[in-house]
């Protein structure tokens, strides 16, 4: 019996021993929190205290481009081929060479190319001036803010003692969390090892900092000075040279930083500080040049100023005397600004003061004028009061004067526009028939021409329009434009004037300083030059003065023309040089040399004139001309002078 029980008891004992043996514990680390959102099992939902806010996505602009969003750009892409030139004759080949002797002088008279949309010479370039509004539905996205809640259970603060796992009773060894090696007097108090009481520095696992004895290089580059130039003097450090620093000091960035620091809204607590900030910005802004001012967006300043004015200008309440004004602060362009002030809500009288001037009383609607003693960039405050004899209300408005680039006169009314408003003014149909007079020099850095889209007169007024990056001025089709007065239109890298509509030149100088470009380019348009002081020129080595490309008509009765590639050139179409002269009645015109004394002969069938050419009337008051019967005439020899042949009738030559 004992032997029978011995084997089962042995198996039972083995099982008990296996079950009761203690093994090495293995602990799984639970993911107690979500660091991306700050939520964990102890902070399951965000509250006002933790400050968490989700990002709000914006809404894209729903604006669809229309024809007004594009501008027409003309740039010939045709390259002449041998077929564009007249065939060579035996006379054109030298005796001892197979190369034509006049190869470089031949003109592409047979070129069939026409600049149009199909050839790719006339294209449309996107020039959208859309500003976001309620119709397009655009809204900016709002960035979120992270949760600031720190769970003391999931992320316990060190107490200087090792933690004990509550479930297993096993002691958890603390680990050094330092990134930088602790030193005497520079110990990381947040580290569970180094921050513990009586901790030794030898246990620190951080890395010693490498001393950077080299100061970071200040290159002076900002978005307003993106590349160094000769003026700033910057030279980078090299093995052979210590270099030299950039001496450019940006006056725009400090103002933009001040604008960025403006409060988002006006409150009773920040109103005085906001006014001081605006005063500082306007003072710095007034010291800038016109070109620098154009690069600064003052919209936030205007909005904040309006809010400050609104804080002093409560909505009229029945029974509360309130002063009124036709413009509640902001900017104005021109010499002066006329304002209309008045009284409402039972006000019987009021006062007004302009800047630090005298206080005047008014009892009814009145016009006041500001700006006569102000320079561009100056600001002035208009202080108004209104009273009913018992209660008095006080408001003030601040106005800033901007420099005017031009004045616009129409039907006895004069308005002013600054440089940034010229494009819109020349496209505004309300200005049809107006006269634009320049009041200051204008410099344009955009590649988009100043497009004249309305019938008008442009008086240069002794000033200059300079374009640094493309065509300076272009007239649209169906427009009639007259340019008059002294002054100049200059393009540093394109055409000075492109005529697509109809243009009459009574005055002005039209200059292109770029090779292969044109002073005045008549491209399918109509041109009349009637002012004897008109100058059309290209100053580069390889440019054209006047170029005619498939023009509807060209009438030259005055002017001086010059260009090394061609002073007057017909680059497309059927017109001839003779056909360009603007004969009228018995008055005939001819091409003369630069002194205006010697007429050109035998050139009217050509397509191009070089050198300097003057167009003026012929003078036959003392000499009788002999009709040659071929569209030219001759004058007999006088005092040893050779007879001159020049055009006297309409074009007869090809």
Tab-separated table of C-alpha atoms in Angstrom, residues 136-339:
chain	number	residue	atom	x	y	z
A	136	UNK	CA	-14.580	85.632	-51.215
A	137	UNK	CA	-15.028	84.007	-47.796
A	138	UNK	CA	-11.344	83.991	-46.885
A	139	UNK	CA	-10.485	83.580	-43.216
A	140	UNK	CA	-7.105	83.047	-41.588
A	141	UNK	CA	-6.406	79.964	-39.532
A	142	UNK	CA	-6.046	80.395	-35.775
A	143	UNK	CA	-3.137	78.533	-34.169
A	144	UNK	CA	-3.893	76.432	-31.131
A	145	UNK	CA	-2.220	76.509	-27.733
A	146	UNK	CA	-0.759	73.451	-25.956
A	147	UNK	CA	-2.041	72.023	-22.706
A	148	UNK	CA	-0.022	73.307	-19.742
A	149	UNK	CA	-1.269	70.679	-17.281
A	150	UNK	CA	1.516	68.616	-15.718
A	151	UNK	CA	0.358	65.428	-14.047
A	152	UNK	CA	2.233	64.899	-10.780
A	153	UNK	CA	1.226	61.231	-10.774
A	154	UNK	CA	2.283	60.317	-14.318
A	155	UNK	CA	5.282	62.671	-14.095
A	156	UNK	CA	6.186	62.777	-10.364
A	157	UNK	CA	8.543	65.464	-9.091
A	158	UNK	CA	11.663	64.127	-7.436
A	159	UNK	CA	11.586	64.056	-3.639
A	160	UNK	CA	15.234	63.108	-3.266
A	161	UNK	CA	14.362	59.497	-2.552
A	162	UNK	CA	13.963	56.500	-4.789
A	163	UNK	CA	10.359	55.547	-5.666
A	164	UNK	CA	8.826	52.252	-4.695
A	165	UNK	CA	6.441	50.490	-7.057
A	166	UNK	CA	3.217	50.177	-5.036
A	167	UNK	CA	2.223	46.852	-6.547
A	168	UNK	CA	5.548	44.986	-6.380
A	169	UNK	CA	7.461	46.749	-3.605
A	170	UNK	CA	10.541	46.847	-5.849
A	171	UNK	CA	12.799	49.911	-5.473
A	172	UNK	CA	13.138	51.916	-8.757
A	173	UNK	CA	16.639	53.313	-9.294
A	174	UNK	CA	16.642	57.014	-10.336
A	175	UNK	CA	18.533	57.990	-13.523
A	176	UNK	CA	20.422	61.222	-14.242
A	177	UNK	CA	18.480	63.403	-16.673
A	178	UNK	CA	21.082	66.152	-17.209
A	179	UNK	CA	22.012	67.158	-20.715
A	180	UNK	CA	24.768	69.502	-19.536
A	181	UNK	CA	27.431	68.388	-17.043
A	182	UNK	CA	26.796	69.806	-13.566
A	183	UNK	CA	29.587	71.807	-11.916
A	184	UNK	CA	30.078	73.477	-8.555
A	185	UNK	CA	27.566	76.298	-8.329
A	186	UNK	CA	25.794	75.107	-11.501
A	187	UNK	CA	23.715	72.068	-10.494
A	188	UNK	CA	20.512	71.017	-12.218
A	189	UNK	CA	17.879	71.053	-9.419
A	190	UNK	CA	15.333	69.189	-11.609
A	191	UNK	CA	17.577	66.138	-12.052
A	192	UNK	CA	16.485	63.282	-9.682
A	193	UNK	CA	20.162	62.337	-9.139
A	194	UNK	CA	22.129	65.595	-9.183
A	195	UNK	CA	19.320	67.560	-7.522
A	196	UNK	CA	19.116	65.157	-4.546
A	197	UNK	CA	20.507	66.162	-1.179
A	198	UNK	CA	24.229	65.382	-0.704
A	199	UNK	CA	24.485	64.256	-4.335
A	200	UNK	CA	27.946	63.836	-5.803
A	201	UNK	CA	28.940	65.509	-9.066
A	202	UNK	CA	30.593	62.273	-10.212
A	203	UNK	CA	27.155	60.728	-10.806
A	204	UNK	CA	26.191	63.386	-13.378
A	205	UNK	CA	25.821	61.969	-16.904
A	206	UNK	CA	25.600	65.338	-18.704
A	207	UNK	CA	28.106	66.491	-21.286
A	208	UNK	CA	30.482	69.369	-20.752
A	209	UNK	CA	29.670	72.460	-22.813
A	210	UNK	CA	32.157	73.442	-25.470
A	211	UNK	CA	33.114	77.058	-25.089
A	212	UNK	CA	32.243	78.994	-28.222
A	213	UNK	CA	34.698	81.818	-28.347
A	214	UNK	CA	33.568	82.944	-31.777
A	215	UNK	CA	30.826	85.530	-31.940
A	216	UNK	CA	28.033	84.856	-34.445
A	217	UNK	CA	28.504	86.837	-37.622
A	218	UNK	CA	26.021	89.648	-38.182
A	219	UNK	CA	25.659	89.776	-41.959
A	220	UNK	CA	23.177	92.651	-41.976
A	221	UNK	CA	20.838	90.708	-44.258
A	222	UNK	CA	17.094	91.227	-43.876
A	223	UNK	CA	14.130	91.101	-46.229
A	224	UNK	CA	14.744	94.731	-47.176
A	225	UNK	CA	18.451	94.136	-47.863
A	226	UNK	CA	18.527	90.640	-49.285
A	227	UNK	CA	21.872	90.894	-51.037
A	228	UNK	CA	25.060	92.734	-50.197
A	229	UNK	CA	26.212	95.417	-52.590
A	230	UNK	CA	29.048	97.869	-52.994
A	231	UNK	CA	27.274	100.442	-50.859
A	232	UNK	CA	27.060	98.230	-47.757
A	233	UNK	CA	30.719	97.156	-48.012
A	234	UNK	CA	30.231	93.598	-46.710
A	235	UNK	CA	33.014	91.071	-47.295
A	236	UNK	CA	32.803	87.524	-45.828
A	237	UNK	CA	35.532	86.172	-43.596
A	238	UNK	CA	38.039	83.938	-45.368
A	239	UNK	CA	41.385	82.264	-44.718
A	240	UNK	CA	43.189	85.282	-46.102
A	241	UNK	CA	40.965	88.025	-44.744
A	242	UNK	CA	38.966	88.868	-41.649
A	243	UNK	CA	36.279	90.289	-43.896
A	244	UNK	CA	34.339	93.481	-43.290
A	245	UNK	CA	30.870	93.875	-41.776
A	246	UNK	CA	27.780	95.070	-43.594
A	247	UNK	CA	27.208	98.761	-42.880
A	248	UNK	CA	23.588	98.713	-44.033
A	249	UNK	CA	21.207	99.731	-41.247
A	250	UNK	CA	17.616	98.816	-41.971
A	251	UNK	CA	15.188	101.517	-40.899
A	252	UNK	CA	12.153	99.462	-41.892
A	253	UNK	CA	12.568	96.351	-39.705
A	254	UNK	CA	12.456	98.294	-36.388
A	255	UNK	CA	9.170	99.884	-37.430
A	256	UNK	CA	7.722	96.523	-38.475
A	257	UNK	CA	8.763	95.104	-35.087
A	258	UNK	CA	6.952	97.965	-33.335
A	259	UNK	CA	3.848	97.352	-35.448
A	260	UNK	CA	3.958	93.634	-34.596
A	261	UNK	CA	4.084	94.547	-30.895
A	262	UNK	CA	0.881	96.617	-31.061
A	263	UNK	CA	-2.021	95.222	-29.010
A	264	UNK	CA	-4.746	93.343	-30.817
A	265	UNK	CA	-7.495	95.485	-29.277
A	266	UNK	CA	-7.881	98.679	-27.312
A	267	UNK	CA	-8.829	98.471	-23.639
A	268	UNK	CA	-9.010	101.013	-20.855
A	269	UNK	CA	-5.753	99.618	-19.482
A	270	UNK	CA	-3.660	99.789	-22.664
A	271	UNK	CA	-5.111	102.852	-24.466
A	272	UNK	CA	-2.424	105.304	-23.279
A	273	UNK	CA	0.397	102.863	-24.057
A	274	UNK	CA	-1.080	102.141	-27.510
A	275	UNK	CA	-1.146	105.865	-28.307
A	276	UNK	CA	2.499	106.154	-27.278
A	277	UNK	CA	3.392	103.179	-29.498
A	278	UNK	CA	1.600	104.755	-32.463
A	279	UNK	CA	3.348	108.090	-31.883
A	280	UNK	CA	6.728	106.329	-31.906
A	281	UNK	CA	5.877	104.450	-35.113
A	282	UNK	CA	4.664	107.583	-36.899
A	283	UNK	CA	7.780	109.509	-35.843
A	284	UNK	CA	10.071	106.818	-37.280
A	285	UNK	CA	7.857	106.458	-40.370
A	286	UNK	CA	8.081	110.184	-41.088
A	287	UNK	CA	11.893	109.977	-41.173
A	288	UNK	CA	11.871	107.356	-43.966
A	289	UNK	CA	12.301	108.042	-47.648
A	290	UNK	CA	9.331	107.685	-49.967
A	291	UNK	CA	10.626	104.324	-51.257
A	292	UNK	CA	11.044	103.016	-47.700
A	293	UNK	CA	7.560	104.176	-46.667
A	294	UNK	CA	6.020	102.249	-49.544
A	295	UNK	CA	7.366	98.985	-48.083
A	296	UNK	CA	5.568	99.342	-44.750
A	297	UNK	CA	2.016	98.132	-44.149
A	298	UNK	CA	0.352	100.587	-41.755
A	299	UNK	CA	-3.067	98.906	-41.830
A	300	UNK	CA	-2.732	97.743	-38.201
A	301	UNK	CA	-1.797	101.259	-37.147
A	302	UNK	CA	-4.832	102.699	-38.931
A	303	UNK	CA	-7.135	100.103	-37.384
A	304	UNK	CA	-5.755	100.715	-33.906
A	305	UNK	CA	-5.981	104.484	-34.358
A	306	UNK	CA	-9.594	104.109	-35.446
A	307	UNK	CA	-10.277	102.016	-32.349
A	308	UNK	CA	-8.652	104.654	-30.146
A	309	UNK	CA	-10.678	107.374	-31.831
A	310	UNK	CA	-13.783	105.259	-31.400
A	311	UNK	CA	-13.079	104.966	-27.693
A	312	UNK	CA	-13.250	108.750	-27.503
A	313	UNK	CA	-16.134	108.978	-29.926
A	314	UNK	CA	-19.093	107.065	-28.448
A	315	UNK	CA	-22.092	106.425	-30.618
A	316	UNK	CA	-24.476	109.365	-30.381
A	317	UNK	CA	-27.024	108.830	-27.695
A	318	UNK	CA	-30.203	110.830	-27.619
A	319	UNK	CA	-29.736	113.769	-25.309
A	320	UNK	CA	-25.896	113.619	-25.331
A	321	UNK	CA	-24.328	116.488	-27.343
A	322	UNK	CA	-21.951	115.096	-29.974
A	323	UNK	CA	-19.598	116.746	-32.500
A	324	UNK	CA	-19.436	115.343	-36.059
A	325	UNK	CA	-16.680	115.339	-38.699
A	326	UNK	CA	-16.607	114.294	-42.361
A	327	UNK	CA	-13.470	112.098	-42.010
A	328	UNK	CA	-12.622	110.421	-38.741
A	329	UNK	CA	-8.845	110.585	-38.903
A	330	UNK	CA	-6.478	108.554	-41.083
A	331	UNK	CA	-4.271	109.646	-43.988
A	332	UNK	CA	-4.733	112.194	-46.733
A	333	UNK	CA	-2.848	113.017	-49.938
A	334	UNK	CA	-2.364	116.487	-51.349
A	335	UNK	CA	-1.498	119.948	-50.107
A	336	UNK	CA	-4.535	120.324	-47.862
A	337	UNK	CA	-7.606	118.455	-46.619
A	338	UNK	CA	-10.959	120.159	-46.096
A	339	UNK	CA	-13.136	118.748	-43.294
